[in-house]
Coordinates of C-alpha atoms in Angstrom, one line a residue:
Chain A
X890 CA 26.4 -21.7 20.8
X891 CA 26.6 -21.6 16.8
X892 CA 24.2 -19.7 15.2
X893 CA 22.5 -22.2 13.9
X894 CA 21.9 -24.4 17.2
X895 CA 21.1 -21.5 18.6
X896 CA 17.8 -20.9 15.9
X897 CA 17.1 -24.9 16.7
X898 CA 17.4 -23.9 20.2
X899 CA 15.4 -21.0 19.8
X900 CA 12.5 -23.2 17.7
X901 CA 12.1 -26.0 20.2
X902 CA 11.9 -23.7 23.0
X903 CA 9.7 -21.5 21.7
X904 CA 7.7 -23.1 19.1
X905 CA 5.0 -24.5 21.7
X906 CA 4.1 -20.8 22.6
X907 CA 3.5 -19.4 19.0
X908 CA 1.2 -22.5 18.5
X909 CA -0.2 -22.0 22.1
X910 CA -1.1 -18.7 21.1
X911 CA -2.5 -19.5 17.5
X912 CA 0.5 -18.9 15.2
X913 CA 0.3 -16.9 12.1
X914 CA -3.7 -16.1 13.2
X915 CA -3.1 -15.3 16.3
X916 CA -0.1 -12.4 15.1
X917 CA -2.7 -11.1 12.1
X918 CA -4.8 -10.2 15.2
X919 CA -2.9 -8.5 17.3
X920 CA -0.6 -6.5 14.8
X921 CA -3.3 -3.3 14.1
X922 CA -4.2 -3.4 17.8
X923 CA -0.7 -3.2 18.8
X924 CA 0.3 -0.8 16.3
X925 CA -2.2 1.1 17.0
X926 CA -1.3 1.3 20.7
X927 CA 2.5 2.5 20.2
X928 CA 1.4 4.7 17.9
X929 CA -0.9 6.6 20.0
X930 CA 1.4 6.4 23.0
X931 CA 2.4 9.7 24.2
X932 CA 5.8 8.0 25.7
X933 CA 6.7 6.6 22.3
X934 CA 5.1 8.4 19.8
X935 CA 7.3 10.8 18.5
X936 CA 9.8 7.5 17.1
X937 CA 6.8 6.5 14.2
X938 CA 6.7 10.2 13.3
X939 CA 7.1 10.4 9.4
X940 CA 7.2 6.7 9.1
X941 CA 6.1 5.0 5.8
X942 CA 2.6 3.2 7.7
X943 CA 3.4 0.2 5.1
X944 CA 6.3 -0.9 5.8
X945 CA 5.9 0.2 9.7
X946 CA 3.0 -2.3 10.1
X947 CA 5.4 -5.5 8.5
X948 CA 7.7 -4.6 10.9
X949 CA 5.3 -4.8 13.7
X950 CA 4.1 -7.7 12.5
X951 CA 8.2 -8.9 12.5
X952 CA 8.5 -8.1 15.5
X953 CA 5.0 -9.8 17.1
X954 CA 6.3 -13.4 15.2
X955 CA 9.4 -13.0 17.1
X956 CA 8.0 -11.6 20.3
X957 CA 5.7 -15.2 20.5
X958 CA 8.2 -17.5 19.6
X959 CA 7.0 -18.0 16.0
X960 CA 9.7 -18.4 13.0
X961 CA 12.5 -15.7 12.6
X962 CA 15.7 -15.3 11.8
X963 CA 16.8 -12.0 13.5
X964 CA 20.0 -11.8 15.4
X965 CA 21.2 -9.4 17.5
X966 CA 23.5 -7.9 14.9
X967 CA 20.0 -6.9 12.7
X968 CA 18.0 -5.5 16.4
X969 CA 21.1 -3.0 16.9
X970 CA 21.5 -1.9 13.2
X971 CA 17.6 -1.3 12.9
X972 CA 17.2 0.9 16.2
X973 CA 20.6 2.2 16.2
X974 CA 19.0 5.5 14.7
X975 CA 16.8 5.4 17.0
X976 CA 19.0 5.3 20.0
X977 CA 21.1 8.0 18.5
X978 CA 17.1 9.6 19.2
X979 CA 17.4 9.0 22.7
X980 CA 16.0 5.6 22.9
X981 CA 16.4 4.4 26.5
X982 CA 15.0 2.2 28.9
X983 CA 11.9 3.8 29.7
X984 CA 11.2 3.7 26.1
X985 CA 11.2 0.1 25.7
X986 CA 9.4 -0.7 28.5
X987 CA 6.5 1.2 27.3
X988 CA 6.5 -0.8 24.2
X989 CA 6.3 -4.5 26.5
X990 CA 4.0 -2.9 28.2
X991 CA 1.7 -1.9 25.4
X992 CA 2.3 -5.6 24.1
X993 CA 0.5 -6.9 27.3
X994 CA -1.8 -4.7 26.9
X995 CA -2.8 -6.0 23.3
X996 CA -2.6 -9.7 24.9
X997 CA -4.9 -8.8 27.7
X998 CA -7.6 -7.2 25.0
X999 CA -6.9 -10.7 23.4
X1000 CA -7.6 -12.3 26.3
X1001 CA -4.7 -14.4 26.3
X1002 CA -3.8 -15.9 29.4
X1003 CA -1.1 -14.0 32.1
X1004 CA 0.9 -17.0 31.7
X1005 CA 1.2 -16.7 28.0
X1006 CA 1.9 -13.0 28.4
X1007 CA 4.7 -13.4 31.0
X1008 CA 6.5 -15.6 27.8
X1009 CA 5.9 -13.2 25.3
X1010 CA 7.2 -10.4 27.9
X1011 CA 10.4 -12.3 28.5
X1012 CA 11.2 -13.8 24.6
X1013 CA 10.5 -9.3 24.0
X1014 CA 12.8 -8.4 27.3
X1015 CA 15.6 -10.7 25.6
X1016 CA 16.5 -8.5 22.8
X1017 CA 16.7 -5.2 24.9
X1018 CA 20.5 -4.5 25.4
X1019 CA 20.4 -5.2 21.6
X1020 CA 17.9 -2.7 20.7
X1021 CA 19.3 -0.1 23.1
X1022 CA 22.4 -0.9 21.2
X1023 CA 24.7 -2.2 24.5
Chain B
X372 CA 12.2 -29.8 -9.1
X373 CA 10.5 -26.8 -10.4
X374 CA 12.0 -23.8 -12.5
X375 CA 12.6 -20.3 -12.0
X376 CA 13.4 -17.6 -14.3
X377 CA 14.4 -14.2 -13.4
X378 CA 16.3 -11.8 -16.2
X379 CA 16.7 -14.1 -19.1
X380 CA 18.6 -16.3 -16.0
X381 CA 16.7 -19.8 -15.9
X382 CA 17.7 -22.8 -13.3
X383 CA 16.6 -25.6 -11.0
X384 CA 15.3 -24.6 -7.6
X385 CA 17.0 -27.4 -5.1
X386 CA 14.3 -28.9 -2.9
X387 CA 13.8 -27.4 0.4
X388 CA 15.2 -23.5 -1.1
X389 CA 13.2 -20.6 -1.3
X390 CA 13.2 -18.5 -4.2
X391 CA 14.9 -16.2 -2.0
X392 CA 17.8 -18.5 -1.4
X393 CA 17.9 -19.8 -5.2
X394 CA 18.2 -16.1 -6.5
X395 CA 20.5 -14.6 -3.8
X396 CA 22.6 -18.1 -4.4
X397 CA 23.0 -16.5 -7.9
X398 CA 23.6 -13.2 -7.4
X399 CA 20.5 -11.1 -7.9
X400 CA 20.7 -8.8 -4.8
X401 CA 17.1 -9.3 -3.9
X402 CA 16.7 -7.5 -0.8
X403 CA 15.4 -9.4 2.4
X404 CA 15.6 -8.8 6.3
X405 CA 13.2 -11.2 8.9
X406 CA 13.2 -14.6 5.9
X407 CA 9.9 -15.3 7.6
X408 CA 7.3 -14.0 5.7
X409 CA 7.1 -11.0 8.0
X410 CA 8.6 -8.1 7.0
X411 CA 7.8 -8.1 3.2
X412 CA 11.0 -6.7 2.1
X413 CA 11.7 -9.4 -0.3
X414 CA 8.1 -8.6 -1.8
X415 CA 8.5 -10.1 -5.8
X416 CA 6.6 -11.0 -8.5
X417 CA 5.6 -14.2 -10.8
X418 CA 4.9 -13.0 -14.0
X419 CA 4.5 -16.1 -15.4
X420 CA 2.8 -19.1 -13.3
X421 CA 1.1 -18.9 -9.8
X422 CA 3.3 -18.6 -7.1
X423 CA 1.8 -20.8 -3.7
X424 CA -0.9 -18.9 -1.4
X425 CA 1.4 -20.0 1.5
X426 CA 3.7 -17.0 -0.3
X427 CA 1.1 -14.6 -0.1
X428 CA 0.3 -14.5 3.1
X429 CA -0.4 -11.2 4.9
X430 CA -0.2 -9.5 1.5
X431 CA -2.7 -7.1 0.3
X432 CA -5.5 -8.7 -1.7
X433 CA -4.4 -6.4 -4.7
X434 CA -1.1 -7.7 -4.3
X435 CA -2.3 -11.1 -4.7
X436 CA -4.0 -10.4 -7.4
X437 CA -0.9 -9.6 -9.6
X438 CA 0.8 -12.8 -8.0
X439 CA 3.4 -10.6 -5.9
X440 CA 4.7 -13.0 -3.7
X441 CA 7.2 -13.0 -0.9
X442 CA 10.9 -14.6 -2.3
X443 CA 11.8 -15.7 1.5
X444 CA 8.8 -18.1 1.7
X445 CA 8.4 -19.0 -1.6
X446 CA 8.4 -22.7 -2.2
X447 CA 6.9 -23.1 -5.6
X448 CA 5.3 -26.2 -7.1
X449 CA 5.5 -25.0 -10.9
X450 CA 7.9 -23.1 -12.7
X451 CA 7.8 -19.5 -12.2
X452 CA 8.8 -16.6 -14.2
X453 CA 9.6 -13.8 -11.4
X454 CA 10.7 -10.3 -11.3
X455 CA 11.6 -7.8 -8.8
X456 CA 8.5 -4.7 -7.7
X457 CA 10.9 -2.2 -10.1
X458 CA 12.2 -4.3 -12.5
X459 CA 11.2 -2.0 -16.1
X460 CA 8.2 -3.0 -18.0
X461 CA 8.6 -2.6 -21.8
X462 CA 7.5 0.8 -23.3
X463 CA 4.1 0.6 -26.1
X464 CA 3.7 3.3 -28.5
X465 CA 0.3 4.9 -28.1
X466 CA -1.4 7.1 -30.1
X467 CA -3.6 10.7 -28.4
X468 CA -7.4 10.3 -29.2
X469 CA -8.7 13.3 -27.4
X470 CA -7.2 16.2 -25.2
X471 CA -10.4 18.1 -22.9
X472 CA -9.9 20.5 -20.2
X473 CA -11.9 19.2 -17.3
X474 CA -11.6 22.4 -14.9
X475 CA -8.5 25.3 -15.3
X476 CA -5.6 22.6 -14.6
X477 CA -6.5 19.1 -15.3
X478 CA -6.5 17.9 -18.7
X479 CA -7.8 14.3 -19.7
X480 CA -6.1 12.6 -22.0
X481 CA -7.0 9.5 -24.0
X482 CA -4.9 7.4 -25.4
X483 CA -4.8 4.4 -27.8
X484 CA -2.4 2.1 -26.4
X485 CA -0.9 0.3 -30.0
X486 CA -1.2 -2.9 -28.5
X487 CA -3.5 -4.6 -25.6
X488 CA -2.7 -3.3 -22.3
X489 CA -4.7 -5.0 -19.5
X490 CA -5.0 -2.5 -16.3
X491 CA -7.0 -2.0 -13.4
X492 CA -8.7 1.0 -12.4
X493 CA -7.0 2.9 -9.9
X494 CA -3.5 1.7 -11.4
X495 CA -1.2 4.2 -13.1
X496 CA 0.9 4.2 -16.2
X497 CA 4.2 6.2 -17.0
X498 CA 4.1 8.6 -19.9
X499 CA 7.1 9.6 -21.7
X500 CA 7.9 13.3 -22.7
X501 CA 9.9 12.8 -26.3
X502 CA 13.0 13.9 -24.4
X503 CA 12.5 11.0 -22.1
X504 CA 11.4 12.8 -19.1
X505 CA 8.8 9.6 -17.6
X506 CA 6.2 10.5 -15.4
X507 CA 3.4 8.6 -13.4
X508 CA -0.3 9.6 -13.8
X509 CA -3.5 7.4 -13.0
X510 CA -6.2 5.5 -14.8
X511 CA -9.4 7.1 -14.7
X512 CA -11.2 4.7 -17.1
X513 CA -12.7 1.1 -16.6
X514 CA -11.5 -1.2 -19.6
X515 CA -15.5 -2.0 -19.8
X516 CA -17.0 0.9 -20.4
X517 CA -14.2 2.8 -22.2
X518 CA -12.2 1.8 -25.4
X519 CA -9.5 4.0 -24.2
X520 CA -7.3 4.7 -21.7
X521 CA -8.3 8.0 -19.4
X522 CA -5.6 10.1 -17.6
X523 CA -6.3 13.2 -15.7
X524 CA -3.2 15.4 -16.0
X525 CA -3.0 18.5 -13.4
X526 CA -0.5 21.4 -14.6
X527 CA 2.0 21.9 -12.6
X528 CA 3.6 25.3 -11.5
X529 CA 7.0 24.4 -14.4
X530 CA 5.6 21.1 -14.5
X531 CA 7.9 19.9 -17.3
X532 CA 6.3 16.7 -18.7
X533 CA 2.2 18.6 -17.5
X534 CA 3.0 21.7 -19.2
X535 CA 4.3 19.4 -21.9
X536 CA 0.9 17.8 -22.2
X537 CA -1.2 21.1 -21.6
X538 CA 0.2 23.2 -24.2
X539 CA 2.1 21.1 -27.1
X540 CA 0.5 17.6 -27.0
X541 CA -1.8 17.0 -29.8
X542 CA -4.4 15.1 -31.0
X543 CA -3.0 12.2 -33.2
X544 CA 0.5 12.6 -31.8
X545 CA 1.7 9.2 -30.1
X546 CA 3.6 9.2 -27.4
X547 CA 5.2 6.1 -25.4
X548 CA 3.5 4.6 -22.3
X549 CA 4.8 1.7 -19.6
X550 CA 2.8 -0.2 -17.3
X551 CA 0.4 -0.4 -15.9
X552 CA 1.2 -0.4 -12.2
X553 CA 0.3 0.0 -8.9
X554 CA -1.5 -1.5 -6.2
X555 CA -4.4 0.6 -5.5
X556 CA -7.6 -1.2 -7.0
X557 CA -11.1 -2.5 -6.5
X558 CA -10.4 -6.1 -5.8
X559 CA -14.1 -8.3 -6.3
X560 CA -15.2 -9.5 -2.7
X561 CA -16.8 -8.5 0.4
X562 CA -19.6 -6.9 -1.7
X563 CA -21.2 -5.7 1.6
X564 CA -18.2 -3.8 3.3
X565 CA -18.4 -0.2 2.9
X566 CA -15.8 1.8 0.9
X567 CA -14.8 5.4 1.0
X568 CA -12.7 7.5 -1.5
X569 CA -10.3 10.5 -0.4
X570 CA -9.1 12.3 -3.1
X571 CA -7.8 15.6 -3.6
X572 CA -7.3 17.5 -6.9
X573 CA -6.0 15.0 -9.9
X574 CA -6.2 12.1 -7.4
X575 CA -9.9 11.6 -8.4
X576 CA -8.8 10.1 -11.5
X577 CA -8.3 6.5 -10.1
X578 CA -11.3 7.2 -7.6
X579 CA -12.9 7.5 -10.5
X580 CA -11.9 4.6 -12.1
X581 CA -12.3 2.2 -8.8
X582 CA -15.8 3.5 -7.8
X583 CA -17.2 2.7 -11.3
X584 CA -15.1 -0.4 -11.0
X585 CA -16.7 -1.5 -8.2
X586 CA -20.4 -0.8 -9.0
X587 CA -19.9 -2.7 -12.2
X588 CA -18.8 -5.5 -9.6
X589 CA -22.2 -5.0 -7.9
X590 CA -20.2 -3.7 -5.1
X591 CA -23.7 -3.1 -2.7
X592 CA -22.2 -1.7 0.8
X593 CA -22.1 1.9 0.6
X594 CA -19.4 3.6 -1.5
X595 CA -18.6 7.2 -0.3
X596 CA -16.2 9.4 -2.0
X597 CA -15.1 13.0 -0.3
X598 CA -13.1 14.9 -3.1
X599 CA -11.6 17.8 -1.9
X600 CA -10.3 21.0 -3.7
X601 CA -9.2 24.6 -2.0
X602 CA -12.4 26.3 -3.9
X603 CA -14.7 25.3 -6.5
X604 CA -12.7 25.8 -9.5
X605 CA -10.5 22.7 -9.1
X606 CA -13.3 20.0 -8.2
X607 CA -14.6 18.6 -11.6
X608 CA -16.8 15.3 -13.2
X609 CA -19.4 16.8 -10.8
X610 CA -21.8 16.2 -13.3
X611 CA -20.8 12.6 -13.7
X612 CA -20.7 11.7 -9.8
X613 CA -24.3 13.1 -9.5
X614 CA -25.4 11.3 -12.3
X615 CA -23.9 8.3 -10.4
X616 CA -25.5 9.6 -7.1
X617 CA -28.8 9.4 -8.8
X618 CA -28.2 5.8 -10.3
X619 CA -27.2 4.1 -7.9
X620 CA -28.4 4.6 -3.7
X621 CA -25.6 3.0 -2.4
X622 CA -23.3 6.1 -3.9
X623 CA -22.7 9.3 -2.4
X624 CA -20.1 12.0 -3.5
X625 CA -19.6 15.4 -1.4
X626 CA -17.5 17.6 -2.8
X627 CA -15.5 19.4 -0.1
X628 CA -13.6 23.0 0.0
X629 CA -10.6 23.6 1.9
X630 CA -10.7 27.8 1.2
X631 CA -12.6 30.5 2.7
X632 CA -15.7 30.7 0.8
X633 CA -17.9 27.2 1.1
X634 CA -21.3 27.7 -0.7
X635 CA -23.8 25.8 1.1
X636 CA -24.0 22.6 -0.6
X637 CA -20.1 22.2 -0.2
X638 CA -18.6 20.8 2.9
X639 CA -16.4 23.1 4.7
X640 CA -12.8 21.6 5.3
X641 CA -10.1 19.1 4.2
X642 CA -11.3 16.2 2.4
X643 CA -9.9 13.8 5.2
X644 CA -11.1 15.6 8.0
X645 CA -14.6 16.0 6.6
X646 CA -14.6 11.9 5.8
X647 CA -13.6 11.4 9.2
X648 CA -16.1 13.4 10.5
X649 CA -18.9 11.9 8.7
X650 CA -17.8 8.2 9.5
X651 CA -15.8 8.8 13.0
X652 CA -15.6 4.6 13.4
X653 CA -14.0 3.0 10.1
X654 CA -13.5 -0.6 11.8
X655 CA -14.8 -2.8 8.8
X656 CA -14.2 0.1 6.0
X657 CA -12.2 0.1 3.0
X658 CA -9.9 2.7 2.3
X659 CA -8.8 4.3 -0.6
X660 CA -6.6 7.4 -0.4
X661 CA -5.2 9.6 -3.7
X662 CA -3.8 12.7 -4.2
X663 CA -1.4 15.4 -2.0
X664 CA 1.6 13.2 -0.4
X665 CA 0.9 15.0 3.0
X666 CA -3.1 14.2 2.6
X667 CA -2.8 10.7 1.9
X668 CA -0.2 10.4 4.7
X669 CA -2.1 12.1 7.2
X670 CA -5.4 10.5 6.3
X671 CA -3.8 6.8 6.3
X672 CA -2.9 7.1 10.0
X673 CA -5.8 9.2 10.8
X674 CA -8.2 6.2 9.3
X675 CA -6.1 3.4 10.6
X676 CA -6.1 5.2 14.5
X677 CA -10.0 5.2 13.5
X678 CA -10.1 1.6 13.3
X679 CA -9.3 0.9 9.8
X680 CA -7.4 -2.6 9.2
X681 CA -3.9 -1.6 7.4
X682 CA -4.5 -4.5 4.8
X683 CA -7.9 -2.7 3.8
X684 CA -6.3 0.8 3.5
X685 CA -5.0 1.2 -0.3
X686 CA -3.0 4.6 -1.3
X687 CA -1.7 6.4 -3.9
X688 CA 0.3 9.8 -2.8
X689 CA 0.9 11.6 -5.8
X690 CA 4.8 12.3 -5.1
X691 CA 6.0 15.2 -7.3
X692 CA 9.6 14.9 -9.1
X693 CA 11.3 17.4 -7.3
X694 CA 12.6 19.1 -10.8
X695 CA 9.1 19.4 -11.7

């Protein structure tokens, strides 16, 4: 696929779950819960250490549009060059899971449907061998 | 098809481009990274015309305010006239009306800025040394209730523009100023949402500047401000804030001391720590955090973990040049 069928791909297929959950809204209310979820996670922690809070929390929210379908324009390419520090860290597996599973966890305090979450799990769960950097 | 100007560079925006593309398709390396209106890295601003709300969103309100805008989802429907967060701002001559130690190592300084310069409390300005050394310091004054403009200079330890300004400055001199700038100001709204101030040393300047700021707004949650010092020689205006304390109920100012000795009617600790101990649950507060880089950093996450929103927490960490 081209990259740009692939974003037309991406925005028909996932367009319906951003506006399922509430778009734009819905993201403004879950980035401070999430963030401050994986910042307080003893698993994860020690990667925000030092961070600038500012530009932490866009990211979050960056990453929240993505994660529920809404408009983006990452690739892969961006995913590995922003965590590649990171993995040099020791970034892994375990790692990442922690962070989907903190995601649920903001969904569920939402009280967005399991449903909905699954999605947002799986669009999330597609980026990891490019965050891990394989 | 609407305008844009950036550097002296004017063209046609083609319909359906952001400003982001129309720049970038010109050259100016404005830097981006999501081109969503996420991840605020291509943060800009109009300085002439209003750029759309639909810009602006997720933006701090004080960001708004000054028209920042963000380039990627910028689709405007006037001209604009838009510059970058450091593009330089032209340097006024200003001339020293007063020099007064306010404890050992802060001097105010008021100047007469040679032509109109419209500021916010809480914002800073640059002051230039006559060799050119530039350095940032705060507003302290409200535009009003004071004709001049109010900064709160600390000496540093070989502080080469504070030393400057503690020991050769006079009265009458003029020196050149840019600005104003920064983001960290009362913005009108929300009257009943309560506010607290964490300062340490010089970074009560702008505290001081927003808390009047805000009572001249009729600001009527409560407004508390925890200013913090090692021992009692380096808190000062404490005359002031308890003349403030008296005037208005919905004001309270506790001085606190970091050292070893803590009279009675000081509280004992960091200025963060104490806030957080009075208010343990800031869901619903505004923020405002000045002073020590490692303070303000510590406090913001501390505050946000507490429940504070990040879009209500407003800093200024007073970074220090490195060559003093």
């Amino acid at each position: 696929m081209t990259e740009k069928s692939l974003a037309t791909w991406w925005e028909q297929t996932h367009d319906s779950l951003y506006a399922k959950l509430g778009g734009e809204a819905a993201v403004n209310a879950a980035v401070d819960i999430f963030y401050r979820k994986v910042l307080t996670d003893g698993r994860i922690s020690r990667f925000f250490e030092g961070v600038d809070m500012d530009k932490q929390a866009a990211k979050q929210k960056a990453f929240l549009t993505m994660a529920f379908g809404g408009p983006h324009n990452y690739t892969g390419l961006d995913m590995r060059r922003g965590h590649a520090q990171l993995v040099a860290q020791g970034l892994n597996d375990s790692h990442f899971d922690a962070v989907i599973e903190d995601l649920g966890a903001t969904l569920r305090e939402l009280k967005v449907p399991e449903n909905l979450i699954a999605q947002v799990a799986g669009i999330a769960e597609s980026t990891r061998n490019d965050v891990l950097g394989r | 098809m609407v305008n844009i100007t950036y550097a002296k560079d004017c063209f046609p925006l083609g319909e359906q481009l952001s400003v982001l593309d129309g720049l970038t398709g010109r050259g100016v390396p404005v830097p981006f990274s999501c081109r969503s209106g996420a991840c605020q890295t291509c943060l800009m601003r109009a300085t002439r015309g209003v750029p759309p709300e639909s810009a602006q969103i997720g933006l701090k309100d004080s960001l708004k305010l000054q028209n920042y805008f963000l380039a990627c989802v910028c689709h405007p429907t006037e001209d604009l006239e838009v510059a970058l967060p450091d593009d330089e701002q032209a340097a006024l001559p200003a001339t020293v009306k007063k020099l007064e130690l306010l404890n050992g190592d802060i001097m105010q300084v008021v100047l007469e800025s040679h032509a109109p310069i419209e500021y916010r409390p809480g914002q800073f300005i640059n002051l230039a040394r006559d060799t050119g050394l530039v350095r940032a310091y705060s507003i302290a004054s409200v535009p009003h209730e004071d004709d001049h403009i109010h900064l709160h200079v600390r000496r540093l330890p070989n502080g080469r523009v504070s030393g400057w300004i503690h020991e050769q400055l006079r009265v009458g001199q003029t020196v050149e100023i840019r600005g104003p700038a920064g983001d960290c100001f009362y913005v009108p709204g929300n009257p009943e949402q309560g506010l607290i101030l964490i300062g340490t040393g010089s970074g009560l300047a702008p505290l001081y500047g927003i808390i009047r700021d805000a009572l001249h707004h009729g600001h009527s949650g409560p407004i508390r401000l925890f200013h913090g010092s090692r021992d009692r020689s380096g808190l000062y205006l404490v005359g002031e804030l308890n003349d403030l304390v008296k005037q208005y109920s919905n004001f309270d100012y506790v001085p606190c001391l970091s050292g070893e000795d803590v009279p009675h009617q000081y509280a004992k600790g960091r200025a963060h720590e104490v806030a957080l101990r009075h208010v343990p649950n800031l869901k619903n507060w505004r923020m405002y955090l000045c002073g020590h880089p490692e303070m303000v950093k510590s406090a913001k996450k501390n505050a946000f973990l507490a429940g504070a929103s990040m879009k209500d927490i407003y800093a200024d960490a007073f970074n220090v040049s490195l060559s003093s």
